[in-house]
Amino acid sequence: MAALCRLIGSSRMGICRLLKNSGYHHHHSTVHQFPDGFSYWPNYFTNKEQRTLLSASLYKLDSSETRQSRVKRKEYWKSRSNDDQTELDPPATLFAPDDMYEFQEVRTTSGFPKGHFDGVIHHYREMHLSSWPIDKFCDLKSVLDRLYSLCPTQDVQTHILHLASHGEILPHVDNTSASGRWILGVSLGHERVLKMREESQDGHEFSLTLPSGSVYLQRDDIRYSYLHSISKNTQESGVVGQRLSIMIRVSPSPMSWLNPQGFLTLMTVPGSMTCNP
Ligand SMILES: O=C(O)CCC(=O)C(=O)O
Ligand SMILES: [Fe+2]
Protein backbone atom coordinates (compact mmCIF):
# COMPACT_ATOMS: atom_id res chain seq x y z
CA MET A 1 0.00 0.00 0.00
CA ALA A 2 2.79 2.43 0.90
CA ALA A 3 4.50 1.76 -2.42
CA LEU A 4 1.23 2.20 -4.26
CA CYS A 5 0.63 5.52 -2.53
CA ARG A 6 4.10 6.73 -3.45
CA LEU A 7 3.46 5.66 -7.02
CA ILE A 8 0.19 7.54 -7.21
CA GLY A 9 1.81 10.57 -5.64
CA SER A 10 0.85 12.82 -2.78
CA SER A 11 -1.93 14.57 -4.70
CA ARG A 12 -3.87 11.34 -4.54
CA MET A 13 -3.24 10.67 -0.88
CA GLY A 14 -6.98 10.97 -0.30
CA ILE A 15 -7.55 7.85 -2.33
CA CYS A 16 -4.90 5.94 -0.45
CA ARG A 17 -6.40 6.98 2.84
CA LEU A 18 -9.78 5.87 1.61
CA LEU A 19 -8.40 2.46 0.63
CA LYS A 20 -6.63 2.10 3.94
CA ASN A 21 -9.61 3.16 5.99
CA SER A 22 -11.88 0.80 4.14
CA GLY A 23 -9.84 -1.86 5.91
CA TYR A 24 -9.87 -4.00 2.81
CA HIS A 25 -6.15 -4.32 2.40
CA HIS A 26 -5.39 -5.19 6.02
CA HIS A 27 -8.50 -6.81 7.48
CA HIS A 28 -8.35 -9.08 4.50
CA SER A 29 -5.42 -10.83 6.18
CA THR A 30 -7.22 -11.72 9.42
CA VAL A 31 -6.63 -15.36 10.31
CA HIS A 32 -9.53 -17.38 11.68
CA GLN A 33 -7.88 -20.53 12.92
CA PHE A 34 -8.08 -19.53 16.60
CA PRO A 35 -10.65 -20.28 19.29
CA ASP A 36 -13.67 -17.98 19.52
CA GLY A 37 -12.73 -14.72 21.14
CA PHE A 38 -9.20 -14.58 19.75
CA SER A 39 -8.51 -12.49 16.64
CA TYR A 40 -5.22 -11.89 14.93
CA TRP A 41 -4.15 -9.44 12.21
CA PRO A 42 -0.61 -10.50 11.24
CA ASN A 43 0.27 -7.40 9.21
CA TYR A 44 -2.23 -4.74 10.10
CA PHE A 45 0.17 -1.79 10.03
CA THR A 46 2.46 -0.79 7.18
CA ASN A 47 6.14 -0.32 7.90
CA LYS A 48 5.70 3.45 7.91
CA GLU A 49 2.74 3.25 10.31
CA GLN A 50 4.73 0.96 12.60
CA ARG A 51 7.57 3.45 12.67
CA THR A 52 5.17 6.26 13.54
CA LEU A 53 3.57 4.27 16.37
CA LEU A 54 6.90 3.10 17.72
CA SER A 55 8.49 6.57 17.52
CA ALA A 56 5.54 8.11 19.36
CA SER A 57 5.59 5.37 22.02
CA LEU A 58 9.33 5.68 22.56
CA TYR A 59 8.96 9.45 22.73
CA LYS A 60 6.47 9.09 25.59
CA LEU A 61 8.54 6.52 27.48
CA ASP A 62 11.82 8.34 26.87
CA SER A 63 10.57 11.67 28.11
CA SER A 64 9.56 10.09 31.41
CA GLU A 65 13.12 8.90 32.09
CA THR A 66 15.88 10.78 33.87
CA ARG A 67 17.73 13.61 32.18
CA GLN A 68 20.90 11.53 32.34
CA SER A 69 19.33 8.81 30.21
CA ARG A 70 17.94 11.27 27.73
CA VAL A 71 21.35 12.91 27.31
CA LYS A 72 22.99 9.50 26.86
CA ARG A 73 20.55 8.57 24.10
CA LYS A 74 20.92 11.92 22.40
CA GLU A 75 24.68 11.38 22.23
CA TYR A 76 24.14 7.89 20.91
CA TRP A 77 21.85 9.00 18.09
CA LYS A 78 24.20 11.86 17.27
CA SER A 79 27.01 9.35 16.85
CA ARG A 80 24.78 7.39 14.50
CA SER A 81 23.61 10.36 12.46
CA ASN A 82 25.48 9.14 9.38
CA ASP A 83 23.20 6.18 8.87
CA ASP A 84 20.04 8.11 8.22
CA GLN A 85 16.88 6.10 8.60
CA THR A 86 14.14 6.00 6.01
CA GLU A 87 10.54 4.89 6.34
CA LEU A 88 11.55 1.61 4.70
CA ASP A 89 13.90 0.60 7.53
CA PRO A 90 12.51 -1.98 9.96
CA PRO A 91 10.91 -0.34 13.01
CA ALA A 92 13.39 -2.11 15.31
CA THR A 93 16.11 0.25 14.05
CA LEU A 94 14.39 2.92 16.18
CA PHE A 95 15.54 1.19 19.37
CA ALA A 96 18.78 2.30 20.99
CA PRO A 97 20.88 -0.50 22.58
CA ASP A 98 19.50 -2.04 25.77
CA ASP A 99 21.89 -0.22 28.09
CA MET A 100 20.56 3.13 26.90
CA TYR A 101 17.22 2.57 28.62
CA GLU A 102 16.20 2.44 32.27
CA PHE A 103 14.63 -0.99 32.13
CA GLN A 104 13.13 -2.26 35.39
CA GLU A 105 14.18 -5.74 36.44
CA VAL A 106 10.87 -7.07 37.60
CA ARG A 107 7.50 -5.51 38.09
CA THR A 108 6.37 -5.13 41.69
CA THR A 109 3.14 -3.75 43.03
CA SER A 110 4.46 -0.26 43.73
CA GLY A 111 2.59 2.34 41.77
CA PHE A 112 0.30 -0.17 40.12
CA PRO A 113 -3.01 -1.54 41.28
CA LYS A 114 -2.28 -4.92 39.73
CA GLY A 115 -0.94 -6.92 42.66
CA HIS A 116 -1.13 -10.31 41.05
CA PHE A 117 1.20 -9.10 38.33
CA ASP A 118 4.04 -9.29 40.81
CA GLY A 119 7.04 -10.97 39.27
CA VAL A 120 5.34 -11.53 35.92
CA ILE A 121 7.09 -8.94 33.75
CA HIS A 122 10.88 -8.90 33.57
CA HIS A 123 13.25 -6.31 32.08
CA TYR A 124 10.81 -3.74 30.86
CA ARG A 125 9.70 -0.11 30.86
CA GLU A 126 6.04 0.78 30.87
CA MET A 127 3.65 3.64 31.04
CA HIS A 128 -0.04 4.30 31.20
CA LEU A 129 -0.82 6.69 28.40
CA SER A 130 -3.26 9.51 28.95
CA SER A 131 -2.54 11.21 25.63
CA TRP A 132 -0.64 10.55 22.41
CA PRO A 133 1.77 13.23 21.11
CA ILE A 134 -0.23 13.84 17.93
CA ASP A 135 1.14 17.36 17.57
CA LYS A 136 4.69 15.99 17.38
CA PHE A 137 4.20 13.25 14.75
CA CYS A 138 2.49 14.31 11.53
CA ASP A 139 0.73 11.12 10.55
CA LEU A 140 0.13 9.74 14.04
CA LYS A 141 -3.51 10.78 14.17
CA SER A 142 -4.54 8.72 11.15
CA VAL A 143 -2.57 5.69 12.36
CA LEU A 144 -4.26 5.93 15.75
CA ASP A 145 -7.64 6.15 14.04
CA ARG A 146 -6.91 2.84 12.34
CA LEU A 147 -5.68 1.33 15.60
CA TYR A 148 -8.63 2.39 17.74
CA SER A 149 -11.08 1.34 15.01
CA LEU A 150 -10.21 -2.26 15.93
CA CYS A 151 -11.43 -1.81 19.52
CA PRO A 152 -14.78 -3.49 20.21
CA THR A 153 -15.80 -0.58 22.47
CA GLN A 154 -14.45 2.95 22.83
CA ASP A 155 -14.07 3.39 26.62
CA VAL A 156 -10.44 2.39 26.70
CA GLN A 157 -7.18 2.73 28.57
CA THR A 158 -3.87 2.53 26.76
CA HIS A 159 -0.62 1.22 28.12
CA ILE A 160 2.79 0.87 26.48
CA LEU A 161 5.21 -1.86 27.43
CA HIS A 162 8.81 -1.94 26.19
CA LEU A 163 10.66 -5.23 26.68
CA ALA A 164 14.45 -5.31 26.75
CA SER A 165 16.12 -7.87 24.47
CA HIS A 166 16.10 -10.33 27.37
CA GLY A 167 12.75 -9.16 28.72
CA GLU A 168 9.83 -11.53 29.03
CA ILE A 169 6.30 -11.87 30.35
CA LEU A 170 5.44 -15.01 32.31
CA PRO A 171 2.02 -16.68 32.01
CA HIS A 172 -0.79 -14.68 33.65
CA VAL A 173 -4.38 -13.56 33.26
CA ASP A 174 -4.80 -9.77 33.31
CA ASN A 175 -6.29 -8.50 36.52
CA THR A 176 -10.03 -8.78 36.15
CA SER A 177 -10.73 -5.70 38.24
CA ALA A 178 -8.30 -3.49 36.30
CA SER A 179 -9.97 -3.96 32.95
CA GLY A 180 -13.02 -5.42 31.26
CA ARG A 181 -13.89 -8.10 28.73
CA TRP A 182 -11.29 -7.49 26.03
CA ILE A 183 -7.58 -6.76 25.59
CA LEU A 184 -5.96 -5.68 22.34
CA GLY A 185 -2.20 -5.77 21.72
CA VAL A 186 -0.06 -4.20 18.97
CA SER A 187 3.46 -5.58 18.54
CA LEU A 188 6.32 -3.39 17.33
CA GLY A 189 10.00 -4.15 16.89
CA HIS A 190 11.45 -7.62 17.19
CA GLU A 191 9.21 -10.62 16.80
CA ARG A 192 8.23 -12.67 19.85
CA VAL A 193 6.02 -15.67 20.51
CA LEU A 194 2.71 -15.29 22.32
CA LYS A 195 1.64 -18.45 24.16
CA MET A 196 -1.98 -18.95 25.17
CA ARG A 197 -2.85 -21.73 27.62
CA GLU A 198 -6.22 -22.55 29.10
CA GLU A 199 -6.00 -22.30 32.86
CA SER A 200 -7.71 -25.63 33.61
CA GLN A 201 -5.72 -28.83 33.93
CA ASP A 202 -4.61 -30.23 30.54
CA GLY A 203 -6.02 -27.02 29.13
CA HIS A 204 -5.98 -26.28 25.43
CA GLU A 205 -3.04 -24.21 24.26
CA PHE A 206 -1.83 -22.49 21.15
CA SER A 207 0.90 -20.07 20.25
CA LEU A 208 1.68 -17.62 17.51
CA THR A 209 4.53 -15.38 16.46
CA LEU A 210 3.87 -11.68 16.71
CA PRO A 211 5.76 -9.84 13.99
CA SER A 212 6.06 -6.08 14.07
CA GLY A 213 2.84 -4.51 12.87
CA SER A 214 0.61 -7.35 14.03
CA VAL A 215 -2.40 -6.95 16.31
CA TYR A 216 -4.22 -9.49 18.45
CA LEU A 217 -7.45 -9.31 20.41
CA GLN A 218 -8.52 -11.49 23.35
CA ARG A 219 -12.11 -11.18 24.40
CA ASP A 220 -14.62 -12.87 26.70
CA ASP A 221 -13.72 -16.47 27.63
CA ILE A 222 -10.29 -16.29 26.07
CA ARG A 223 -9.46 -13.19 28.04
CA TYR A 224 -10.61 -14.74 31.34
CA SER A 225 -9.72 -18.44 31.07
CA TYR A 226 -6.44 -18.45 29.14
CA LEU A 227 -3.05 -17.52 30.56
CA HIS A 228 -0.92 -15.52 28.16
CA SER A 229 2.84 -15.10 28.05
CA ILE A 230 5.55 -13.59 25.87
CA SER A 231 8.66 -15.72 25.97
CA LYS A 232 12.23 -14.73 25.33
CA ASN A 233 12.46 -16.96 22.28
CA THR A 234 11.39 -16.33 18.75
CA GLN A 235 9.94 -19.17 16.74
CA GLU A 236 12.81 -19.79 14.37
CA SER A 237 15.37 -17.11 13.84
CA GLY A 238 16.82 -17.19 17.35
CA VAL A 239 17.38 -13.45 17.17
CA VAL A 240 15.84 -11.93 20.24
CA GLY A 241 15.58 -8.18 20.38
CA GLN A 242 13.58 -5.40 21.94
CA ARG A 243 9.84 -5.33 21.48
CA LEU A 244 7.29 -2.69 22.37
CA SER A 245 3.61 -3.44 22.70
CA ILE A 246 0.71 -1.05 22.84
CA MET A 247 -1.95 -2.64 25.04
CA ILE A 248 -5.47 -1.29 24.88
CA ARG A 249 -8.07 -2.47 27.36
CA VAL A 250 -11.67 -1.62 27.97
CA SER A 251 -11.90 0.38 31.18
CA PRO A 252 -13.69 -1.22 34.11
CA SER A 253 -15.01 2.23 35.03
CA PRO A 254 -14.26 5.87 34.14
CA MET A 255 -12.15 6.10 37.32
CA SER A 256 -9.47 3.96 35.74
CA TRP A 257 -8.30 7.07 33.89
CA LEU A 258 -7.21 8.53 37.21
CA ASN A 259 -3.96 6.62 37.32
CA PRO A 260 -1.15 8.51 39.04
CA GLN A 261 1.29 7.27 36.42
CA GLY A 262 -0.93 8.72 33.73
CA PHE A 263 -0.89 12.14 35.31
CA LEU A 264 2.89 12.14 35.39
CA THR A 265 3.01 11.56 31.65
CA LEU A 266 0.97 14.69 31.08
CA MET A 267 3.70 16.82 32.57
CA THR A 268 6.60 15.69 30.39
CA VAL A 269 6.18 16.98 26.89
CA PRO A 270 9.37 18.76 25.84
CA GLY A 271 10.80 18.63 22.34
CA SER A 272 10.07 20.05 18.96
CA MET A 273 7.88 19.12 16.05
CA THR A 274 9.24 15.98 14.40
CA CYS A 275 7.78 14.71 11.16
CA ASN A 276 8.50 11.25 9.84
CA PRO A 277 11.16 10.45 12.41
O1 LIG B 1 2.94 -7.42 25.32
C1 LIG B 1 1.97 -8.15 25.16
O2 LIG B 1 1.60 -8.55 24.04
C2 LIG B 1 1.20 -8.62 26.35
C3 LIG B 1 1.34 -7.71 27.52
C4 LIG B 1 0.58 -8.21 28.71
O3 LIG B 1 0.31 -9.35 28.84
C5 LIG B 1 0.15 -7.26 29.74
O4 LIG B 1 0.56 -6.09 29.72
O5 LIG B 1 -0.64 -7.67 30.61
FE1 LIG C 1 -1.34 -9.53 30.14
XYZ file of C-alpha atoms and ligand atoms in Angstrom, residues 117 172 174 228 249, ligand 2:
6
model
C 1.201 -9.104 38.334
C -0.787 -14.679 33.646
C -4.803 -9.772 33.312
C -0.925 -15.519 28.159
C -8.071 -2.473 27.361
Fe -1.338 -9.534 30.139
